[in-house]
PDB file of C-alpha atoms in Angstrom:
ATOM      1  CA  ASP M   1     -41.617  37.302 121.076  1.00  0.00           C
ATOM      2  CA  THR M   2     -43.854  40.458 121.712  1.00  0.00           C
ATOM      3  CA  GLU M   3     -43.782  41.743 125.584  1.00  0.00           C
ATOM      4  CA  VAL M   4     -47.046  43.319 125.237  1.00  0.00           C
ATOM      5  CA  THR M   5     -49.487  40.592 124.438  1.00  0.00           C
ATOM      6  CA  GLN M   6     -52.759  41.270 121.539  1.00  0.00           C
ATOM      7  CA  THR M   7     -56.083  38.706 121.841  1.00  0.00           C
ATOM      8  CA  PRO M   8     -58.003  37.764 119.234  1.00  0.00           C
ATOM      9  CA  LYS M   9     -55.336  37.680 116.992  1.00  0.00           C
ATOM     10  CA  HIS M  10     -57.498  37.538 114.461  1.00  0.00           C
ATOM     11  CA  LEU M  11     -61.665  38.599 114.339  1.00  0.00           C
ATOM     12  CA  VAL M  12     -64.156  38.700 111.870  1.00  0.00           C
ATOM     13  CA  MET M  13     -67.445  40.237 113.078  1.00  0.00           C
ATOM     14  CA  GLY M  14     -70.473  41.983 111.489  1.00  0.00           C
ATOM     15  CA  MET M  15     -72.098  45.589 111.474  1.00  0.00           C
ATOM     16  CA  THR M  16     -74.580  45.023 114.083  1.00  0.00           C
ATOM     17  CA  ASN M  17     -71.924  42.734 116.846  1.00  0.00           C
ATOM     18  CA  LYS M  18     -70.477  43.986 119.658  1.00  0.00           C
ATOM     19  CA  LYS M  19     -66.449  42.735 120.129  1.00  0.00           C
ATOM     20  CA  SER M  20     -63.782  43.136 122.018  1.00  0.00           C
ATOM     21  CA  LEU M  21     -59.722  43.863 122.159  1.00  0.00           C
ATOM     22  CA  LYS M  22     -57.502  42.891 124.833  1.00  0.00           C
ATOM     23  CA  CYS M  23     -53.719  44.098 125.685  1.00  0.00           C
ATOM     24  CA  GLU M  24     -51.619  43.056 128.507  1.00  0.00           C
ATOM     25  CA  GLN M  25     -48.476  43.841 128.549  1.00  0.00           C
ATOM     26  CA  HIS M  26     -46.452  43.014 132.495  1.00  0.00           C
ATOM     27  CA  MET M  27     -43.262  45.500 132.061  1.00  0.00           C
ATOM     28  CA  GLY M  28     -44.585  47.892 134.869  1.00  0.00           C
ATOM     29  CA  HIS M  29     -45.575  50.766 131.959  1.00  0.00           C
ATOM     30  CA  ARG M  30     -48.041  53.419 133.273  1.00  0.00           C
ATOM     31  CA  ALA M  31     -48.532  54.435 129.160  1.00  0.00           C
ATOM     32  CA  MET M  32     -51.057  52.630 127.148  1.00  0.00           C
ATOM     33  CA  TYR M  33     -51.695  52.979 123.553  1.00  0.00           C
ATOM     34  CA  TRP M  34     -54.054  51.902 120.974  1.00  0.00           C
ATOM     35  CA  TYR M  35     -53.612  52.387 116.907  1.00  0.00           C
ATOM     36  CA  LYS M  36     -54.831  51.643 113.945  1.00  0.00           C
ATOM     37  CA  GLN M  37     -52.693  50.235 110.412  1.00  0.00           C
ATOM     38  CA  LYS M  38     -54.285  49.955 107.109  1.00  0.00           C
ATOM     39  CA  ALA M  39     -52.854  47.849 104.557  1.00  0.00           C
ATOM     40  CA  LYS M  40     -49.761  49.479 103.324  1.00  0.00           C
ATOM     41  CA  LYS M  41     -50.082  52.555 105.371  1.00  0.00           C
ATOM     42  CA  PRO M  42     -48.489  53.393 108.495  1.00  0.00           C
ATOM     43  CA  PRO M  43     -49.877  53.010 112.149  1.00  0.00           C
ATOM     44  CA  GLU M  44     -51.792  55.610 112.953  1.00  0.00           C
ATOM     45  CA  LEU M  45     -52.383  56.891 116.977  1.00  0.00           C
ATOM     46  CA  MET M  46     -55.985  56.624 118.377  1.00  0.00           C
ATOM     47  CA  PHE M  47     -56.559  56.555 122.090  1.00  0.00           C
ATOM     48  CA  VAL M  48     -53.344  57.493 124.715  1.00  0.00           C
ATOM     49  CA  TYR M  49     -53.431  56.368 127.894  1.00  0.00           C
ATOM     50  CA  SER M  50     -51.432  57.624 131.201  1.00  0.00           C
ATOM     51  CA  TYR M  51     -51.491  56.207 135.126  1.00  0.00           C
ATOM     52  CA  GLU M  52     -55.115  54.335 133.151  1.00  0.00           C
ATOM     53  CA  LYS M  53     -56.629  57.485 132.675  1.00  0.00           C
ATOM     54  CA  LEU M  54     -57.505  58.263 129.141  1.00  0.00           C
ATOM     55  CA  SER M  55     -55.138  61.644 128.194  1.00  0.00           C
ATOM     56  CA  ILE M  56     -55.297  61.591 123.929  1.00  0.00           C
ATOM     57  CA  ASN M  57     -57.970  60.481 121.593  1.00  0.00           C
ATOM     58  CA  GLU M  58     -57.042  61.581 118.235  1.00  0.00           C
ATOM     59  CA  SER M  59     -61.242  62.517 117.297  1.00  0.00           C
ATOM     60  CA  VAL M  60     -61.391  58.240 117.133  1.00  0.00           C
ATOM     61  CA  PRO M  61     -65.903  57.808 116.057  1.00  0.00           C
ATOM     62  CA  SER M  62     -68.273  56.973 119.518  1.00  0.00           C
ATOM     63  CA  ARG M  63     -68.379  53.460 117.380  1.00  0.00           C
ATOM     64  CA  PHE M  64     -65.018  52.602 119.827  1.00  0.00           C
ATOM     65  CA  SER M  65     -64.699  52.674 123.059  1.00  0.00           C
ATOM     66  CA  PRO M  66     -61.228  52.315 124.877  1.00  0.00           C
ATOM     67  CA  GLU M  67     -61.464  50.836 128.833  1.00  0.00           C
ATOM     68  CA  CYS M  68     -57.828  51.088 130.665  1.00  0.00           C
ATOM     69  CA  PRO M  69     -59.095  48.611 133.605  1.00  0.00           C
ATOM     70  CA  ASN M  70     -55.660  48.491 135.489  1.00  0.00           C
ATOM     71  CA  SER M  71     -52.026  49.289 134.437  1.00  0.00           C
ATOM     72  CA  SER M  72     -51.712  46.597 133.105  1.00  0.00           C
ATOM     73  CA  LEU M  73     -54.951  45.760 130.752  1.00  0.00           C
ATOM     74  CA  LEU M  74     -55.844  48.180 128.041  1.00  0.00           C
ATOM     75  CA  ASN M  75     -59.146  46.985 126.119  1.00  0.00           C
ATOM     76  CA  LEU M  76     -60.742  48.178 122.776  1.00  0.00           C
ATOM     77  CA  HIS M  77     -64.648  48.165 122.759  1.00  0.00           C
ATOM     78  CA  LEU M  78     -66.249  47.739 119.620  1.00  0.00           C
ATOM     79  CA  HIS M  79     -69.669  48.091 118.356  1.00  0.00           C
ATOM     80  CA  ALA M  80     -71.864  49.177 115.501  1.00  0.00           C
ATOM     81  CA  LEU M  81     -68.244  49.287 112.742  1.00  0.00           C
ATOM     82  CA  GLN M  82     -68.429  50.259 109.302  1.00  0.00           C
ATOM     83  CA  PRO M  83     -66.893  48.103 106.312  1.00  0.00           C
ATOM     84  CA  GLU M  84     -63.837  50.471 106.534  1.00  0.00           C
ATOM     85  CA  ASP M  85     -62.864  49.994 109.621  1.00  0.00           C
ATOM     86  CA  SER M  86     -60.885  46.583 108.859  1.00  0.00           C
ATOM     87  CA  ALA M  87     -57.762  47.339 109.786  1.00  0.00           C
ATOM     88  CA  LEU M  88     -54.849  46.202 112.121  1.00  0.00           C
ATOM     89  CA  TYR M  89     -55.420  47.189 115.696  1.00  0.00           C
ATOM     90  CA  LEU M  90     -52.205  47.744 117.870  1.00  0.00           C
ATOM     91  CA  CYS M  91     -51.582  48.049 121.156  1.00  0.00           C
ATOM     92  CA  ALA M  92     -48.061  49.592 122.397  1.00  0.00           C
ATOM     93  CA  SER M  93     -47.401  50.631 125.674  1.00  0.00           C
ATOM     94  CA  SER M  94     -44.531  52.979 127.644  1.00  0.00           C
ATOM     95  CA  GLN M  95     -42.893  54.068 130.349  1.00  0.00           C
ATOM     96  CA  GLU M  96     -43.724  57.814 131.249  1.00  0.00           C
ATOM     97  CA  GLY M  97     -42.778  60.471 133.480  1.00  0.00           C
ATOM     98  CA  SER M  98     -39.541  60.980 133.618  1.00  0.00           C
ATOM     99  CA  TYR M  99     -38.740  58.917 131.582  1.00  0.00           C
ATOM    100  CA  SER M 100     -40.943  59.726 128.867  1.00  0.00           C
ATOM    101  CA  ASN M 101     -38.491  59.805 126.289  1.00  0.00           C
ATOM    102  CA  GLN M 102     -38.711  56.178 126.510  1.00  0.00           C
ATOM    103  CA  PRO M 103     -39.838  54.715 123.256  1.00  0.00           C
ATOM    104  CA  GLN M 104     -43.010  52.539 123.279  1.00  0.00           C
ATOM    105  CA  HIS M 105     -43.672  48.810 122.922  1.00  0.00           C
ATOM    106  CA  PHE M 106     -46.125  47.246 120.377  1.00  0.00           C
ATOM    107  CA  GLY M 107     -47.836  44.198 120.325  1.00  0.00           C
ATOM    108  CA  ASP M 108     -48.500  42.488 117.207  1.00  0.00           C
ATOM    109  CA  GLY M 109     -52.415  43.390 116.674  1.00  0.00           C
ATOM    110  CA  THR M 110     -55.249  42.197 116.183  1.00  0.00           C
ATOM    111  CA  ARG M 111     -56.271  41.738 112.697  1.00  0.00           C
ATOM    112  CA  LEU M 112     -59.758  42.720 112.078  1.00  0.00           C
ATOM    113  CA  SER M 113     -62.595  42.484 109.609  1.00  0.00           C
ATOM    114  CA  ILE M 114     -66.125  43.983 109.213  1.00  0.00           C
ATOM    115  CA  LEU M 115     -68.231  42.139 107.423  1.00  0.00           C
TER     116      LEU M 115
ATOM    117  CA  ASP N   1     -43.353  67.362 115.739  1.00  0.00           C
ATOM    118  CA  ALA N   2     -40.733  67.512 112.838  1.00  0.00           C
ATOM    119  CA  LYS N   3     -41.545  65.264 109.472  1.00  0.00           C
ATOM    120  CA  THR N   4     -39.094  62.273 108.273  1.00  0.00           C
ATOM    121  CA  THR N   5     -38.267  61.898 104.745  1.00  0.00           C
ATOM    122  CA  GLN N   6     -36.918  58.552 103.891  1.00  0.00           C
ATOM    123  CA  PRO N   7     -36.881  56.780 100.765  1.00  0.00           C
ATOM    124  CA  THR N   8     -39.038  54.501  99.834  1.00  0.00           C
ATOM    125  CA  SER N   9     -37.442  51.878  99.013  1.00  0.00           C
ATOM    126  CA  MET N  10     -33.796  50.002  98.908  1.00  0.00           C
ATOM    127  CA  ASP N  11     -32.097  47.254  98.854  1.00  0.00           C
ATOM    128  CA  CYS N  12     -29.246  45.613 100.639  1.00  0.00           C
ATOM    129  CA  ALA N  13     -27.312  42.240  99.953  1.00  0.00           C
ATOM    130  CA  GLU N  14     -27.525  39.837 102.766  1.00  0.00           C
ATOM    131  CA  GLY N  15     -24.192  40.173 105.037  1.00  0.00           C
ATOM    132  CA  ARG N  16     -23.304  44.046 104.179  1.00  0.00           C
ATOM    133  CA  ALA N  17     -24.218  46.351 106.132  1.00  0.00           C
ATOM    134  CA  ALA N  18     -27.311  48.744 105.593  1.00  0.00           C
ATOM    135  CA  ASN N  19     -27.238  52.075 105.667  1.00  0.00           C
ATOM    136  CA  LEU N  20     -31.011  53.639 106.276  1.00  0.00           C
ATOM    137  CA  PRO N  21     -30.763  57.343 105.819  1.00  0.00           C
ATOM    138  CA  CYS N  22     -33.452  60.132 107.328  1.00  0.00           C
ATOM    139  CA  ASN N  23     -33.708  63.323 107.004  1.00  0.00           C
ATOM    140  CA  HIS N  24     -35.517  65.491 109.387  1.00  0.00           C
ATOM    141  CA  SER N  25     -34.302  69.231 108.717  1.00  0.00           C
ATOM    142  CA  THR N  26     -37.202  70.876 111.053  1.00  0.00           C
ATOM    143  CA  ILE N  27     -35.984  68.537 114.445  1.00  0.00           C
ATOM    144  CA  SER N  28     -35.883  71.073 117.092  1.00  0.00           C
ATOM    145  CA  GLY N  29     -33.474  71.081 119.810  1.00  0.00           C
ATOM    146  CA  ASN N  30     -35.560  69.018 122.609  1.00  0.00           C
ATOM    147  CA  GLU N  31     -36.991  66.425 120.089  1.00  0.00           C
ATOM    148  CA  TYR N  32     -34.873  62.694 120.036  1.00  0.00           C
ATOM    149  CA  VAL N  33     -34.630  60.451 116.876  1.00  0.00           C
ATOM    150  CA  TYR N  34     -36.146  56.695 117.032  1.00  0.00           C
ATOM    151  CA  TRP N  35     -36.074  53.700 114.700  1.00  0.00           C
ATOM    152  CA  TYR N  36     -38.363  51.289 114.244  1.00  0.00           C
ATOM    153  CA  ARG N  37     -39.173  48.235 111.520  1.00  0.00           C
ATOM    154  CA  GLN N  38     -41.946  46.380 111.049  1.00  0.00           C
ATOM    155  CA  ILE N  39     -42.041  43.328 109.602  1.00  0.00           C
ATOM    156  CA  HIS N  40     -44.606  41.874 107.294  1.00  0.00           C
ATOM    157  CA  SER N  41     -47.869  40.870 109.445  1.00  0.00           C
ATOM    158  CA  GLN N  42     -46.132  42.101 113.294  1.00  0.00           C
ATOM    159  CA  GLY N  43     -46.326  44.591 115.099  1.00  0.00           C
ATOM    160  CA  PRO N  44     -43.431  47.720 114.636  1.00  0.00           C
ATOM    161  CA  GLN N  45     -40.698  46.924 116.462  1.00  0.00           C
ATOM    162  CA  TYR N  46     -38.283  49.079 119.136  1.00  0.00           C
ATOM    163  CA  ILE N  47     -34.640  49.286 117.434  1.00  0.00           C
ATOM    164  CA  ILE N  48     -32.651  52.176 118.559  1.00  0.00           C
ATOM    165  CA  HIS N  49     -33.395  55.955 119.473  1.00  0.00           C
ATOM    166  CA  GLY N  50     -31.138  59.044 120.592  1.00  0.00           C
ATOM    167  CA  LEU N  51     -31.401  62.951 121.018  1.00  0.00           C
ATOM    168  CA  LYS N  52     -27.419  63.830 119.750  1.00  0.00           C
ATOM    169  CA  ASN N  53     -24.749  61.628 120.011  1.00  0.00           C
ATOM    170  CA  ASN N  54     -24.632  58.330 118.082  1.00  0.00           C
ATOM    171  CA  GLU N  55     -26.210  55.667 119.972  1.00  0.00           C
ATOM    172  CA  THR N  56     -25.676  51.442 119.254  1.00  0.00           C
ATOM    173  CA  ASN N  57     -27.218  48.712 120.943  1.00  0.00           C
ATOM    174  CA  GLU N  58     -27.433  44.800 119.798  1.00  0.00           C
ATOM    175  CA  MET N  59     -29.560  45.413 116.821  1.00  0.00           C
ATOM    176  CA  ALA N  60     -27.974  48.467 115.351  1.00  0.00           C
ATOM    177  CA  SER N  61     -26.489  51.958 115.074  1.00  0.00           C
ATOM    178  CA  LEU N  62     -28.047  55.309 114.888  1.00  0.00           C
ATOM    179  CA  ILE N  63     -25.269  57.975 114.054  1.00  0.00           C
ATOM    180  CA  ILE N  64     -27.487  61.990 114.169  1.00  0.00           C
ATOM    181  CA  THR N  65     -25.491  64.258 111.842  1.00  0.00           C
ATOM    182  CA  GLU N  66     -23.875  67.139 113.937  1.00  0.00           C
ATOM    183  CA  ASP N  67     -26.895  70.005 113.392  1.00  0.00           C
ATOM    184  CA  ARG N  68     -29.782  67.366 113.651  1.00  0.00           C
ATOM    185  CA  LYS N  69     -30.514  67.734 110.449  1.00  0.00           C
ATOM    186  CA  SER N  70     -30.625  64.042 109.357  1.00  0.00           C
ATOM    187  CA  SER N  71     -30.202  60.533 110.411  1.00  0.00           C
ATOM    188  CA  THR N  72     -28.743  57.530 109.152  1.00  0.00           C
ATOM    189  CA  LEU N  73     -29.664  54.153 110.634  1.00  0.00           C
ATOM    190  CA  ILE N  74     -26.484  51.149 110.137  1.00  0.00           C
ATOM    191  CA  LEU N  75     -27.457  47.405 110.055  1.00  0.00           C
ATOM    192  CA  PRO N  76     -23.607  45.978 110.337  1.00  0.00           C
ATOM    193  CA  HIS N  77     -24.453  42.933 108.823  1.00  0.00           C
ATOM    194  CA  ALA N  78     -27.609  42.254 107.146  1.00  0.00           C
ATOM    195  CA  THR N  79     -29.445  39.239 106.646  1.00  0.00           C
ATOM    196  CA  LEU N  80     -33.179  38.127 105.375  1.00  0.00           C
ATOM    197  CA  ARG N  81     -35.244  38.426 108.450  1.00  0.00           C
ATOM    198  CA  ASP N  82     -33.433  42.432 107.844  1.00  0.00           C
ATOM    199  CA  THR N  83     -36.859  42.395 105.314  1.00  0.00           C
ATOM    200  CA  ALA N  84     -39.132  44.911 106.595  1.00  0.00           C
ATOM    201  CA  VAL N  85     -40.518  48.626 106.918  1.00  0.00           C
ATOM    202  CA  TYR N  86     -38.326  50.705 108.342  1.00  0.00           C
ATOM    203  CA  TYR N  87     -39.554  53.907 109.857  1.00  0.00           C
ATOM    204  CA  CYS N  88     -37.766  57.049 111.219  1.00  0.00           C
ATOM    205  CA  ILE N  89     -39.859  59.401 113.464  1.00  0.00           C
ATOM    206  CA  VAL N  90     -38.935  62.360 115.951  1.00  0.00           C
ATOM    207  CA  ARG N  91     -41.122  63.449 119.288  1.00  0.00           C
ATOM    208  CA  VAL N  92     -40.588  66.239 121.562  1.00  0.00           C
ATOM    209  CA  ALA N  93     -40.236  64.625 125.030  1.00  0.00           C
ATOM    210  CA  GLY N  94     -43.446  64.316 126.903  1.00  0.00           C
ATOM    211  CA  TRP N  95     -42.633  66.874 129.887  1.00  0.00           C
ATOM    212  CA  LEU N  96     -41.981  69.599 127.507  1.00  0.00           C
ATOM    213  CA  ARG N  97     -45.290  69.058 125.418  1.00  0.00           C
ATOM    214  CA  PRO N  98     -47.817  67.232 127.778  1.00  0.00           C
ATOM    215  CA  ASP N  99     -50.772  67.893 125.442  1.00  0.00           C
ATOM    216  CA  SER N 100     -48.753  66.194 121.818  1.00  0.00           C
ATOM    217  CA  TRP N 101     -47.077  63.300 125.186  1.00  0.00           C
ATOM    218  CA  GLY N 102     -47.274  60.037 123.803  1.00  0.00           C
ATOM    219  CA  LYS N 103     -47.864  61.035 119.751  1.00  0.00           C
ATOM    220  CA  PHE N 104     -45.924  58.862 117.841  1.00  0.00           C
ATOM    221  CA  GLN N 105     -46.577  60.037 114.023  1.00  0.00           C
ATOM    222  CA  PHE N 106     -45.000  57.267 111.603  1.00  0.00           C
ATOM    223  CA  GLY N 107     -44.165  58.586 108.482  1.00  0.00           C
ATOM    224  CA  ALA N 108     -44.115  55.918 104.878  1.00  0.00           C
ATOM    225  CA  GLY N 109     -41.216  54.606 106.004  1.00  0.00           C
ATOM    226  CA  THR N 110     -38.247  52.604 104.094  1.00  0.00           C
ATOM    227  CA  GLN N 111     -38.794  49.246 102.832  1.00  0.00           C
ATOM    228  CA  VAL N 112     -35.960  47.371 103.312  1.00  0.00           C
ATOM    229  CA  VAL N 113     -35.066  44.374 100.702  1.00  0.00           C
ATOM    230  CA  VAL N 114     -32.557  42.150 102.288  1.00  0.00           C
ATOM    231  CA  THR N 115     -31.067  39.645  98.972  1.00  0.00           C
ATOM    232  CA  PRO N 116     -28.634  36.862  99.077  1.00  0.00           C
TER     233      PRO N 116
END
C-alpha cells in the first residue's frame, strides 16, 4: 500500500469538461510532484511544489493547472484537454531541505481518458 | 543530470538472485543513484539509493563501482512478484542544483520477468 493517495483512480472526461485530480500525503513531506506517464513509456515530470510554492513547471500547457492548498494536498485542475492528454497521472512526495537526497514516494496514479 | 543505460529486458528464475546492471558513465561526484520499480498498473516504488558506498535494505542491495560509472541492483531471492520495470536514476543533490531540484529523469528501464 502506498502512503501517497490519489483520487480518483480512473477518470473519463470530454474535451470540454473541467475536472480535478487530487493527491494527499501525511508523511510530513514538504515537496510534491506531478508526473505524466504514457503507455509503455517512463514517467515525465510536470510540476514540482516546494513548501506549497511552485518551483518547477516543465513547460506544461496551461490546460493543466496545479494547486497546492497545504503541505498535505496537491491538486491538478484539468480543462479543455485533448485526446493526447490521456495518460496515467502520478503524484509523488519527498522530504526537502537538508534531506533533499531523500527519495520520492509515488501514488498509484489516476488513469485519465479523454473522449 | 547524468543519463543512465540499462538493458531493455531480463529474465530471472524464481528463487535465484537477480542482478540488474546500470551504466552511468557521466555521473558526477555529487549525483546519487536511485532505483525504482514499477509493477503493472501501479506507481513507481522506491527500492534503494546511494552515493558511493554499497547499500542494503530489506528489499535489495545496491553495489556501486569504485569509479561510480556503473551500479548493480541485486534482488537476493527473486519471486514472481518482482516482475516489473526497474528504473535506475541519477540525480544531483538539490542544494547543489536548485534549478533542477526534484527532477528525476526516468530512462526506459529494464523489464524484468521472473519465471517459475
